[in-house]
Amino acid sequence: MKLSVAIPESSLSDESLKIDKTRKISVLARACAIFKIETIYVYQEGNNKQDGSLMVMILKYLETPQFLRRRLFSKVNDLKFAG
């Protein structure tokens, strides 16, 4: 059975600092990994698109094996606190 989760991008709106947003995304990703969620959908809710793109970027970064991260992701300020 394939499990999927949909997360609104507004779930990060209560956090103001980027480190807190990154920590919240990491907790969500860990919970999804524990419960063997195969697909995570991030949907737009509200008008803050920066949180959604941050969430997608960090989730893709966390999904990537560590030995490939340097080759696939350039140094970006959004990934400063990830992994």
Backbone as XML, in Angstrom:
<?xml version="1.0"?>
<chain id="A" units="angstrom">
  <residue number="1" name="MET">
    <atom name="N" x="0.835" y="-1.167" z="0.000"/>
    <atom name="CA" x="0.000" y="0.000" z="0.000"/>
    <atom name="C" x="0.890" y="1.244" z="0.000"/>
  </residue>
  <residue number="2" name="LYS">
    <atom name="N" x="0.624" y="2.158" z="-0.907"/>
    <atom name="CA" x="1.410" y="3.377" z="-1.037"/>
    <atom name="C" x="0.791" y="4.483" z="-0.189"/>
  </residue>
  <residue number="3" name="LEU">
    <atom name="N" x="1.581" y="5.054" z="0.699"/>
    <atom name="CA" x="1.111" y="6.133" z="1.561"/>
    <atom name="C" x="1.652" y="7.470" z="1.072"/>
  </residue>
  <residue number="4" name="SER">
    <atom name="N" x="0.790" y="8.472" z="1.081"/>
    <atom name="CA" x="1.175" y="9.826" z="0.686"/>
    <atom name="C" x="0.674" y="10.809" z="1.731"/>
  </residue>
  <residue number="5" name="VAL">
    <atom name="N" x="1.344" y="11.948" z="1.808"/>
    <atom name="CA" x="0.976" y="13.001" z="2.747"/>
    <atom name="C" x="0.961" y="14.324" z="1.988"/>
  </residue>
  <residue number="6" name="ALA">
    <atom name="N" x="-0.010" y="15.162" z="2.275"/>
    <atom name="CA" x="-0.067" y="16.513" z="1.718"/>
    <atom name="C" x="0.147" y="17.515" z="2.847"/>
  </residue>
  <residue number="7" name="ILE">
    <atom name="N" x="1.100" y="18.401" z="2.664"/>
    <atom name="CA" x="1.445" y="19.386" z="3.687"/>
    <atom name="C" x="1.253" y="20.780" z="3.100"/>
  </residue>
  <residue number="8" name="PRO">
    <atom name="N" x="0.509" y="21.653" z="3.778"/>
    <atom name="CA" x="0.358" y="23.018" z="3.257"/>
    <atom name="C" x="1.634" y="23.822" z="3.487"/>
  </residue>
  <residue number="9" name="GLU">
    <atom name="N" x="1.946" y="24.680" z="2.541"/>
    <atom name="CA" x="3.138" y="25.509" z="2.715"/>
    <atom name="C" x="2.968" y="26.501" z="3.855"/>
  </residue>
  <residue number="10" name="SER">
    <atom name="N" x="1.727" y="26.755" z="4.246"/>
    <atom name="CA" x="1.473" y="27.678" z="5.354"/>
    <atom name="C" x="1.803" y="27.057" z="6.713"/>
  </residue>
  <residue number="11" name="SER">
    <atom name="N" x="2.184" y="25.791" z="6.740"/>
    <atom name="CA" x="2.549" y="25.167" z="8.014"/>
    <atom name="C" x="3.826" y="25.775" z="8.593"/>
  </residue>
  <residue number="12" name="LEU">
    <atom name="N" x="4.567" y="26.507" z="7.778"/>
    <atom name="CA" x="5.777" y="27.174" z="8.263"/>
    <atom name="C" x="5.538" y="28.630" z="8.639"/>
  </residue>
  <residue number="13" name="SER">
    <atom name="N" x="4.324" y="29.108" z="8.473"/>
    <atom name="CA" x="4.052" y="30.535" z="8.677"/>
    <atom name="C" x="4.176" y="30.967" z="10.139"/>
  </residue>
  <residue number="14" name="ASP">
    <atom name="N" x="4.067" y="30.041" z="11.074"/>
    <atom name="CA" x="4.185" y="30.413" z="12.484"/>
    <atom name="C" x="5.637" y="30.519" z="12.948"/>
  </residue>
  <residue number="15" name="GLU">
    <atom name="N" x="6.578" y="30.110" z="12.103"/>
    <atom name="CA" x="8.003" y="30.228" z="12.427"/>
    <atom name="C" x="8.567" y="31.442" z="11.696"/>
  </residue>
  <residue number="16" name="SER">
    <atom name="N" x="9.349" y="32.258" z="12.392"/>
    <atom name="CA" x="9.884" y="33.461" z="11.756"/>
    <atom name="C" x="11.337" y="33.296" z="11.315"/>
  </residue>
  <residue number="17" name="LEU">
    <atom name="N" x="12.112" y="32.513" z="12.037"/>
    <atom name="CA" x="13.523" y="32.324" z="11.701"/>
    <atom name="C" x="13.711" y="31.127" z="10.775"/>
  </residue>
  <residue number="18" name="LYS">
    <atom name="N" x="14.696" y="31.240" z="9.901"/>
    <atom name="CA" x="14.957" y="30.176" z="8.937"/>
    <atom name="C" x="15.416" y="28.887" z="9.628"/>
  </residue>
  <residue number="19" name="ILE">
    <atom name="N" x="16.139" y="29.006" z="10.723"/>
    <atom name="CA" x="16.586" y="27.807" z="11.436"/>
    <atom name="C" x="15.389" y="27.062" z="12.033"/>
  </residue>
  <residue number="20" name="ASP">
    <atom name="N" x="14.392" y="27.792" z="12.510"/>
    <atom name="CA" x="13.194" y="27.150" z="13.055"/>
    <atom name="C" x="12.368" y="26.494" z="11.952"/>
  </residue>
  <residue number="21" name="LYS">
    <atom name="N" x="12.288" y="27.141" z="10.795"/>
    <atom name="CA" x="11.576" y="26.549" z="9.660"/>
    <atom name="C" x="12.273" y="25.279" z="9.202"/>
  </residue>
  <residue number="22" name="THR">
    <atom name="N" x="13.601" y="25.318" z="9.147"/>
    <atom name="CA" x="14.369" y="24.139" z="8.737"/>
    <atom name="C" x="14.181" y="23.002" z="9.729"/>
  </residue>
  <residue number="23" name="ARG">
    <atom name="N" x="14.177" y="23.330" z="11.009"/>
    <atom name="CA" x="13.980" y="22.309" z="12.041"/>
    <atom name="C" x="12.596" y="21.667" z="11.920"/>
  </residue>
  <residue number="24" name="LYS">
    <atom name="N" x="11.581" y="22.481" z="11.649"/>
    <atom name="CA" x="10.222" y="21.964" z="11.506"/>
    <atom name="C" x="10.113" y="21.050" z="10.282"/>
  </residue>
  <residue number="25" name="ILE">
    <atom name="N" x="10.742" y="21.439" z="9.182"/>
    <atom name="CA" x="10.740" y="20.602" z="7.977"/>
    <atom name="C" x="11.463" y="19.289" z="8.249"/>
  </residue>
  <residue number="26" name="SER">
    <atom name="N" x="12.556" y="19.342" z="8.985"/>
    <atom name="CA" x="13.301" y="18.124" z="9.316"/>
    <atom name="C" x="12.476" y="17.175" z="10.178"/>
  </residue>
  <residue number="27" name="VAL">
    <atom name="N" x="11.719" y="17.716" z="11.116"/>
    <atom name="CA" x="10.854" y="16.884" z="11.959"/>
    <atom name="C" x="9.766" y="16.228" z="11.116"/>
  </residue>
  <residue number="28" name="LEU">
    <atom name="N" x="9.177" y="16.995" z="10.191"/>
    <atom name="CA" x="8.166" y="16.432" z="9.287"/>
    <atom name="C" x="8.760" y="15.323" z="8.420"/>
  </residue>
  <residue number="29" name="ALA">
    <atom name="N" x="9.950" y="15.563" z="7.893"/>
    <atom name="CA" x="10.596" y="14.564" z="7.039"/>
    <atom name="C" x="10.922" y="13.299" z="7.829"/>
  </residue>
  <residue number="30" name="ARG">
    <atom name="N" x="11.374" y="13.464" z="9.050"/>
    <atom name="CA" x="11.693" y="12.296" z="9.884"/>
    <atom name="C" x="10.438" y="11.487" z="10.210"/>
  </residue>
  <residue number="31" name="ALA">
    <atom name="N" x="9.357" y="12.174" z="10.534"/>
    <atom name="CA" x="8.100" y="11.481" z="10.824"/>
    <atom name="C" x="7.606" y="10.727" z="9.594"/>
  </residue>
  <residue number="32" name="CYS">
    <atom name="N" x="7.735" y="11.333" z="8.432"/>
    <atom name="CA" x="7.325" y="10.653" z="7.197"/>
    <atom name="C" x="8.208" y="9.442" z="6.918"/>
  </residue>
  <residue number="33" name="ALA">
    <atom name="N" x="9.486" y="9.541" z="7.234"/>
    <atom name="CA" x="10.384" y="8.403" z="7.031"/>
    <atom name="C" x="10.057" y="7.268" z="7.998"/>
  </residue>
  <residue number="34" name="ILE">
    <atom name="N" x="9.738" y="7.599" z="9.239"/>
    <atom name="CA" x="9.408" y="6.576" z="10.232"/>
    <atom name="C" x="8.159" y="5.808" z="9.831"/>
  </residue>
  <residue number="35" name="PHE">
    <atom name="N" x="7.161" y="6.523" z="9.310"/>
    <atom name="CA" x="5.907" y="5.878" z="8.932"/>
    <atom name="C" x="5.879" y="5.432" z="7.471"/>
  </residue>
  <residue number="36" name="LYS">
    <atom name="N" x="7.044" y="5.440" z="6.827"/>
    <atom name="CA" x="7.229" y="4.924" z="5.462"/>
    <atom name="C" x="6.302" y="5.595" z="4.448"/>
  </residue>
  <residue number="37" name="ILE">
    <atom name="N" x="6.237" y="6.919" z="4.523"/>
    <atom name="CA" x="5.483" y="7.711" z="3.550"/>
    <atom name="C" x="6.314" y="7.772" z="2.274"/>
  </residue>
  <residue number="38" name="GLU">
    <atom name="N" x="5.722" y="7.424" z="1.141"/>
    <atom name="CA" x="6.467" y="7.405" z="-0.114"/>
    <atom name="C" x="6.465" y="8.748" z="-0.829"/>
  </residue>
  <residue number="39" name="THR">
    <atom name="N" x="5.384" y="9.490" z="-0.718"/>
    <atom name="CA" x="5.270" y="10.749" z="-1.444"/>
    <atom name="C" x="4.789" y="11.847" z="-0.507"/>
  </residue>
  <residue number="40" name="ILE">
    <atom name="N" x="5.455" y="12.996" z="-0.582"/>
    <atom name="CA" x="5.040" y="14.169" z="0.183"/>
    <atom name="C" x="4.655" y="15.250" z="-0.817"/>
  </residue>
  <residue number="41" name="TYR">
    <atom name="N" x="3.417" y="15.702" z="-0.729"/>
    <atom name="CA" x="2.933" y="16.779" z="-1.589"/>
    <atom name="C" x="2.913" y="18.064" z="-0.781"/>
  </residue>
  <residue number="42" name="VAL">
    <atom name="N" x="3.476" y="19.120" z="-1.334"/>
    <atom name="CA" x="3.429" y="20.438" z="-0.710"/>
    <atom name="C" x="2.482" y="21.282" z="-1.545"/>
  </residue>
  <residue number="43" name="TYR">
    <atom name="N" x="1.380" y="21.705" z="-0.928"/>
    <atom name="CA" x="0.402" y="22.471" z="-1.690"/>
    <atom name="C" x="0.323" y="23.910" z="-1.194"/>
  </residue>
  <residue number="44" name="GLN">
    <atom name="N" x="-0.075" y="24.779" z="-2.118"/>
    <atom name="CA" x="-0.128" y="26.207" z="-1.841"/>
    <atom name="C" x="-1.386" y="26.555" z="-1.059"/>
  </residue>
  <residue number="45" name="GLU">
    <atom name="N" x="-1.163" y="27.235" z="0.039"/>
    <atom name="CA" x="-2.269" y="27.731" z="0.852"/>
    <atom name="C" x="-1.828" y="29.086" z="1.388"/>
  </residue>
  <residue number="46" name="GLY">
    <atom name="N" x="-2.515" y="30.107" z="1.027"/>
    <atom name="CA" x="-2.093" y="31.445" z="1.402"/>
    <atom name="C" x="-1.288" y="32.063" z="0.270"/>
  </residue>
  <residue number="47" name="ASN">
    <atom name="N" x="-0.579" y="33.127" z="0.577"/>
    <atom name="CA" x="0.144" y="33.825" z="-0.475"/>
    <atom name="C" x="1.639" y="33.931" z="-0.221"/>
  </residue>
  <residue number="48" name="ASN">
    <atom name="N" x="2.200" y="33.117" z="0.651"/>
    <atom name="CA" x="3.634" y="33.127" z="0.905"/>
    <atom name="C" x="4.272" y="31.951" z="0.173"/>
  </residue>
  <residue number="49" name="LYS">
    <atom name="N" x="4.767" y="32.195" z="-1.026"/>
    <atom name="CA" x="5.329" y="31.118" z="-1.845"/>
    <atom name="C" x="6.763" y="30.777" z="-1.457"/>
  </residue>
  <residue number="50" name="GLN">
    <atom name="N" x="7.421" y="31.646" z="-0.691"/>
    <atom name="CA" x="8.799" y="31.381" z="-0.288"/>
    <atom name="C" x="8.880" y="30.179" z="0.649"/>
  </residue>
  <residue number="51" name="ASP">
    <atom name="N" x="7.903" y="30.043" z="1.536"/>
    <atom name="CA" x="7.907" y="28.909" z="2.460"/>
    <atom name="C" x="7.742" y="27.592" z="1.715"/>
  </residue>
  <residue number="52" name="GLY">
    <atom name="N" x="6.909" y="27.575" z="0.699"/>
    <atom name="CA" x="6.704" y="26.359" z="-0.078"/>
    <atom name="C" x="7.947" y="25.949" z="-0.835"/>
  </residue>
  <residue number="53" name="SER">
    <atom name="N" x="8.628" y="26.911" z="-1.444"/>
    <atom name="CA" x="9.847" y="26.577" z="-2.184"/>
    <atom name="C" x="10.964" y="26.156" z="-1.236"/>
  </residue>
  <residue number="54" name="LEU">
    <atom name="N" x="11.022" y="26.772" z="-0.051"/>
    <atom name="CA" x="12.003" y="26.360" z="0.954"/>
    <atom name="C" x="11.738" y="24.928" z="1.396"/>
  </residue>
  <residue number="55" name="MET">
    <atom name="N" x="10.475" y="24.598" z="1.639"/>
    <atom name="CA" x="10.119" y="23.251" z="2.073"/>
    <atom name="C" x="10.476" y="22.211" z="1.009"/>
  </residue>
  <residue number="56" name="VAL">
    <atom name="N" x="10.162" y="22.497" z="-0.245"/>
    <atom name="CA" x="10.460" y="21.553" z="-1.328"/>
    <atom name="C" x="11.967" y="21.370" z="-1.475"/>
  </residue>
  <residue number="57" name="MET">
    <atom name="N" x="12.736" y="22.471" z="-1.413"/>
    <atom name="CA" x="14.182" y="22.375" z="-1.571"/>
    <atom name="C" x="14.813" y="21.552" z="-0.449"/>
  </residue>
  <residue number="58" name="ILE">
    <atom name="N" x="14.401" y="21.795" z="0.778"/>
    <atom name="CA" x="14.988" y="21.063" z="1.909"/>
    <atom name="C" x="14.575" y="19.595" z="1.877"/>
  </residue>
  <residue number="59" name="LEU">
    <atom name="N" x="13.334" y="19.298" z="1.499"/>
    <atom name="CA" x="12.909" y="17.900" z="1.406"/>
    <atom name="C" x="13.683" y="17.161" z="0.316"/>
  </residue>
  <residue number="60" name="LYS">
    <atom name="N" x="13.923" y="17.809" z="-0.815"/>
    <atom name="CA" x="14.731" y="17.188" z="-1.874"/>
    <atom name="C" x="16.164" y="16.986" z="-1.403"/>
  </residue>
  <residue number="61" name="TYR">
    <atom name="N" x="16.690" y="17.959" z="-0.667"/>
    <atom name="CA" x="18.045" y="17.858" z="-0.135"/>
    <atom name="C" x="18.157" y="16.694" z="0.848"/>
  </residue>
  <residue number="62" name="LEU">
    <atom name="N" x="17.178" y="16.557" z="1.724"/>
    <atom name="CA" x="17.215" y="15.478" z="2.711"/>
    <atom name="C" x="17.024" y="14.108" z="2.076"/>
  </residue>
  <residue number="63" name="GLU">
    <atom name="N" x="16.326" y="14.063" z="0.950"/>
    <atom name="CA" x="16.099" y="12.798" z="0.254"/>
    <atom name="C" x="17.352" y="12.322" z="-0.489"/>
  </residue>
  <residue number="64" name="THR">
    <atom name="N" x="18.213" y="13.252" z="-0.860"/>
    <atom name="CA" x="19.413" y="12.941" z="-1.631"/>
    <atom name="C" x="20.456" y="12.273" z="-0.738"/>
  </residue>
  <residue number="65" name="PRO">
    <atom name="N" x="21.100" y="11.202" z="-1.206"/>
    <atom name="CA" x="22.177" y="10.582" z="-0.421"/>
    <atom name="C" x="23.304" y="11.587" z="-0.143"/>
  </residue>
  <residue number="66" name="GLN">
    <atom name="N" x="23.952" y="11.449" z="0.999"/>
    <atom name="CA" x="24.951" y="12.426" z="1.430"/>
    <atom name="C" x="26.108" y="12.573" z="0.455"/>
  </residue>
  <residue number="67" name="PHE">
    <atom name="N" x="26.529" y="11.483" z="-0.162"/>
    <atom name="CA" x="27.686" y="11.568" z="-1.050"/>
    <atom name="C" x="27.364" y="12.282" z="-2.364"/>
  </residue>
  <residue number="68" name="LEU">
    <atom name="N" x="26.097" y="12.508" z="-2.662"/>
    <atom name="CA" x="25.715" y="13.216" z="-3.884"/>
    <atom name="C" x="25.308" y="14.672" z="-3.642"/>
  </residue>
  <residue number="69" name="ARG">
    <atom name="N" x="25.157" y="15.054" z="-2.401"/>
    <atom name="CA" x="24.623" y="16.385" z="-2.098"/>
    <atom name="C" x="25.507" y="17.510" z="-2.631"/>
  </residue>
  <residue number="70" name="ARG">
    <atom name="N" x="26.813" y="17.395" z="-2.498"/>
    <atom name="CA" x="27.704" y="18.460" z="-2.974"/>
    <atom name="C" x="27.646" y="18.620" z="-4.479"/>
  </residue>
  <residue number="71" name="ARG">
    <atom name="N" x="27.449" y="17.526" z="-5.182"/>
    <atom name="CA" x="27.408" y="17.588" z="-6.644"/>
    <atom name="C" x="26.071" y="18.096" z="-7.163"/>
  </residue>
  <residue number="72" name="LEU">
    <atom name="N" x="24.993" y="17.771" z="-6.465"/>
    <atom name="CA" x="23.667" y="18.127" z="-6.961"/>
    <atom name="C" x="23.159" y="19.474" z="-6.458"/>
  </residue>
  <residue number="73" name="PHE">
    <atom name="N" x="23.639" y="19.924" z="-5.306"/>
    <atom name="CA" x="23.155" y="21.173" z="-4.720"/>
    <atom name="C" x="24.323" y="22.134" z="-4.543"/>
  </residue>
  <residue number="74" name="SER">
    <atom name="N" x="24.206" y="23.293" z="-5.160"/>
    <atom name="CA" x="25.224" y="24.319" z="-4.955"/>
    <atom name="C" x="24.995" y="24.971" z="-3.586"/>
  </residue>
  <residue number="75" name="LYS">
    <atom name="N" x="25.964" y="25.765" z="-3.159"/>
    <atom name="CA" x="25.814" y="26.438" z="-1.868"/>
    <atom name="C" x="24.724" y="27.498" z="-1.978"/>
  </residue>
  <residue number="76" name="VAL">
    <atom name="N" x="23.671" y="27.274" z="-1.225"/>
    <atom name="CA" x="22.525" y="28.177" z="-1.216"/>
    <atom name="C" x="22.258" y="28.556" z="0.236"/>
  </residue>
  <residue number="77" name="ASN">
    <atom name="N" x="21.899" y="29.782" z="0.465"/>
    <atom name="CA" x="21.631" y="30.248" z="1.825"/>
    <atom name="C" x="20.452" y="29.509" z="2.458"/>
  </residue>
  <residue number="78" name="ASP">
    <atom name="N" x="19.508" y="29.031" z="1.629"/>
    <atom name="CA" x="18.352" y="28.299" z="2.161"/>
    <atom name="C" x="18.751" y="26.971" z="2.794"/>
  </residue>
  <residue number="79" name="LEU">
    <atom name="N" x="19.863" y="26.400" z="2.364"/>
    <atom name="CA" x="20.300" y="25.102" z="2.885"/>
    <atom name="C" x="21.348" y="25.243" z="3.990"/>
  </residue>
  <residue number="80" name="LYS">
    <atom name="N" x="21.509" y="26.437" z="4.504"/>
    <atom name="CA" x="22.533" y="26.695" z="5.516"/>
    <atom name="C" x="22.344" y="25.838" z="6.766"/>
  </residue>
  <residue number="81" name="PHE">
    <atom name="N" x="21.114" y="25.626" z="7.178"/>
    <atom name="CA" x="20.839" y="24.893" z="8.414"/>
    <atom name="C" x="20.364" y="23.462" z="8.174"/>
  </residue>
  <residue number="82" name="ALA">
    <atom name="N" x="20.315" y="23.028" z="6.930"/>
    <atom name="CA" x="19.820" y="21.680" z="6.609"/>
    <atom name="C" x="20.945" y="20.660" z="6.716"/>
  </residue>
  <residue number="83" name="GLY">
    <atom name="N" x="20.605" y="19.488" z="7.221"/>
    <atom name="CA" x="21.461" y="18.316" z="7.244"/>
    <atom name="C" x="22.842" y="18.568" z="7.679"/>
  </residue>
</chain>
